[in-house]
Short mmCIF file of the C-alpha atoms (twelve columns), coordinates in Angstrom:
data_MODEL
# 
_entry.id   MODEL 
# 
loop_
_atom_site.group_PDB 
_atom_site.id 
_atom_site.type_symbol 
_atom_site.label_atom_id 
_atom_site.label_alt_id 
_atom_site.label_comp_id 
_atom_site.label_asym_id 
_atom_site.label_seq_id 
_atom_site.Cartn_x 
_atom_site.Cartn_y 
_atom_site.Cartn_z 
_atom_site.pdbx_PDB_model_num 
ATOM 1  C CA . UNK A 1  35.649 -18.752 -9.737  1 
ATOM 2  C CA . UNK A 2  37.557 -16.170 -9.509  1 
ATOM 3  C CA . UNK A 3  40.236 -16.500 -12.501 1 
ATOM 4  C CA . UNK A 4  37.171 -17.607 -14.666 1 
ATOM 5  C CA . UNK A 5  35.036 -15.593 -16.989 1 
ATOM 6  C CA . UNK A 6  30.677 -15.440 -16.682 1 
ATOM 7  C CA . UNK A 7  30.975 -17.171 -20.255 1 
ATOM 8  C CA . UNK A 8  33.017 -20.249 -19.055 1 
ATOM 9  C CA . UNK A 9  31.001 -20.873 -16.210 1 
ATOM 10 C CA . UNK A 10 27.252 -22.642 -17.016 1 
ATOM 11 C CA . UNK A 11 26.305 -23.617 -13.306 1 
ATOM 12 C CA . UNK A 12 27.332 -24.121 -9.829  1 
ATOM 13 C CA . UNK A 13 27.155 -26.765 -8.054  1 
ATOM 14 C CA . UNK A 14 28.091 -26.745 -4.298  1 
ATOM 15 C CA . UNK A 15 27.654 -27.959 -0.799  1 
ATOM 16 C CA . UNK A 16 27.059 -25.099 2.259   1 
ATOM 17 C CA . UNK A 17 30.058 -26.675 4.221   1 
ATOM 18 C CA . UNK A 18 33.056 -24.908 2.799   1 
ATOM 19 C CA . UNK A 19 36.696 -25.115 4.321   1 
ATOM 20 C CA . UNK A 20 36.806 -21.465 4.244   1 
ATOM 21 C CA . UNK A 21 33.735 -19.913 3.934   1 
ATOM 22 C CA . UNK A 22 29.780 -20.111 5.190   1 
ATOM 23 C CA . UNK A 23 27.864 -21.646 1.742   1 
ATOM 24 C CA . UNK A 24 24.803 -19.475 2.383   1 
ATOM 25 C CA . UNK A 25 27.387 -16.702 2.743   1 
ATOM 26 C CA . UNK A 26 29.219 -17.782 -0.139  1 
ATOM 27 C CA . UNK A 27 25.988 -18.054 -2.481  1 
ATOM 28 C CA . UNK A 28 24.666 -14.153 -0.963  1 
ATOM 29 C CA . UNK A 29 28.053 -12.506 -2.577  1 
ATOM 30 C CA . UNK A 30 27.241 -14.384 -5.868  1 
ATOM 31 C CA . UNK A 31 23.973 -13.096 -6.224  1 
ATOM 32 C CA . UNK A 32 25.250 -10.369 -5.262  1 
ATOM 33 C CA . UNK A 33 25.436 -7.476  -8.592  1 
ATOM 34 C CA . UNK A 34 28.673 -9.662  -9.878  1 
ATOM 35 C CA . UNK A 35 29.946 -11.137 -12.987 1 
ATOM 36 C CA . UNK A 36 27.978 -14.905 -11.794 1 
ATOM 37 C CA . UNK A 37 24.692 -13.162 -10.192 1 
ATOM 38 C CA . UNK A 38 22.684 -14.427 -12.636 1 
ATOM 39 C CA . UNK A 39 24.367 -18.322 -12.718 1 
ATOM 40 C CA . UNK A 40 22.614 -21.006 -11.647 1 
ATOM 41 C CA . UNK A 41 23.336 -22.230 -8.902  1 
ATOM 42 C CA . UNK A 42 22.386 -26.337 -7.180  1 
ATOM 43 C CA . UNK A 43 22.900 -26.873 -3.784  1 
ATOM 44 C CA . UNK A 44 23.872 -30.105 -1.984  1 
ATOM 45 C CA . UNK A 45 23.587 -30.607 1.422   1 
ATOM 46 C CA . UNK A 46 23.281 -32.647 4.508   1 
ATOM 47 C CA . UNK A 47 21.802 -29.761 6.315   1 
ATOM 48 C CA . UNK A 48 18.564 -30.832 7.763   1 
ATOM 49 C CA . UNK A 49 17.352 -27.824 9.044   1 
ATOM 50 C CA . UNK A 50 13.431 -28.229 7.622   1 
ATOM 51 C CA . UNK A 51 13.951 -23.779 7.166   1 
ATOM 52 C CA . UNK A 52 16.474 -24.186 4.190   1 
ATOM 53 C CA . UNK A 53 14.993 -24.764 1.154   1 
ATOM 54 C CA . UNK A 54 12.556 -22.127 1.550   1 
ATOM 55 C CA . UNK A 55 16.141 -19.476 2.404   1 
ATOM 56 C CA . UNK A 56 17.675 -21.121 -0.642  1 
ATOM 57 C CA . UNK A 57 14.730 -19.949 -2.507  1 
ATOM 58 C CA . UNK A 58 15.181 -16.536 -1.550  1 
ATOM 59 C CA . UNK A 59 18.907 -16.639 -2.849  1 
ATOM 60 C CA . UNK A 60 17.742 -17.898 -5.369  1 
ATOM 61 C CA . UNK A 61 19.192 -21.108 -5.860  1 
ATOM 62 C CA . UNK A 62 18.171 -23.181 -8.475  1 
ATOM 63 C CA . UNK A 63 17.329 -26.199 -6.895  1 
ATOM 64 C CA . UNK A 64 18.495 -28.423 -3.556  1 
ATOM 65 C CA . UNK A 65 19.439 -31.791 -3.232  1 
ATOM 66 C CA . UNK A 66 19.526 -33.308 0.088   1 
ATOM 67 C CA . UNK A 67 22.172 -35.591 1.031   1 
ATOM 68 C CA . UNK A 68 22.319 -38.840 0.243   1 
ATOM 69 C CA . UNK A 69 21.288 -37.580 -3.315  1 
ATOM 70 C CA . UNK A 70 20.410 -39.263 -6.523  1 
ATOM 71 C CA . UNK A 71 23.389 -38.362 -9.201  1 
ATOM 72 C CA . UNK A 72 20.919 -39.212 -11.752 1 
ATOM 73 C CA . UNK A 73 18.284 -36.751 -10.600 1 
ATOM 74 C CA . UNK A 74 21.283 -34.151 -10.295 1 
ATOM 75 C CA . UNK A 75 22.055 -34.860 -13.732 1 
ATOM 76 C CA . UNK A 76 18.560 -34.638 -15.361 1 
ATOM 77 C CA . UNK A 77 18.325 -31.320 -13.549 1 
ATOM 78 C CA . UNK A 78 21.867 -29.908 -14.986 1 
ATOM 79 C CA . UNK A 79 21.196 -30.615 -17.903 1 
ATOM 80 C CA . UNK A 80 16.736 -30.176 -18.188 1 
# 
C-alpha cells in the first residue's frame, strides 16, 4: 500500500497470516491516524480462535470470513 494513494485504494482484503508481519498488527497501524484509517477493511482467515471476530470488531474491520469461505458471499459483501 505503500506507493498507492487513499483515492486508488476502495478496500482491503487480507488474511492475518502475513510472511512478514502479524495481520492483527498489520490492520492496528492502518487504523491507525493514516492515509487508509478510514478503508475498509475484510478479513479472511483460518484462525479459529472463537475471541476474533469480536477483536476484529474493535479494529474495526469490516467484516470476517472464515476459511473455507464462500467467494460469492465475499463478493456480495465488496460490492453491497
Amino acid at each position: 500500500l505503500q506507493d498507492l494513494a487513499p483515492d486508488d485504494v476502495l478496500i482491503i482484503v487480507t488474511d492475518l497470516n502475513l510472511p512478514d508481519t502479524d495481520g492483527l498488527d498489520w490492520i492496528r497501524e492502518l487504523r491507525g491516524s493514516g492515509p487508509f484509517s478510514r478503508t475498509p477493511i475484510v478479513v479472511v482467515s483460518g484462525e479459529t480462535d472463537p475471541g476474533l471476530p469480536a477483536i476484529l470488531q474493535q479494529l474495526g474491520v469490516s467484516a470476517f470470513f472464515r476459511k473455507p469461505f464462500s467467494a460469492l458471499r465475499l463478493r456480495a459483501h465488496v460490492e453491497g
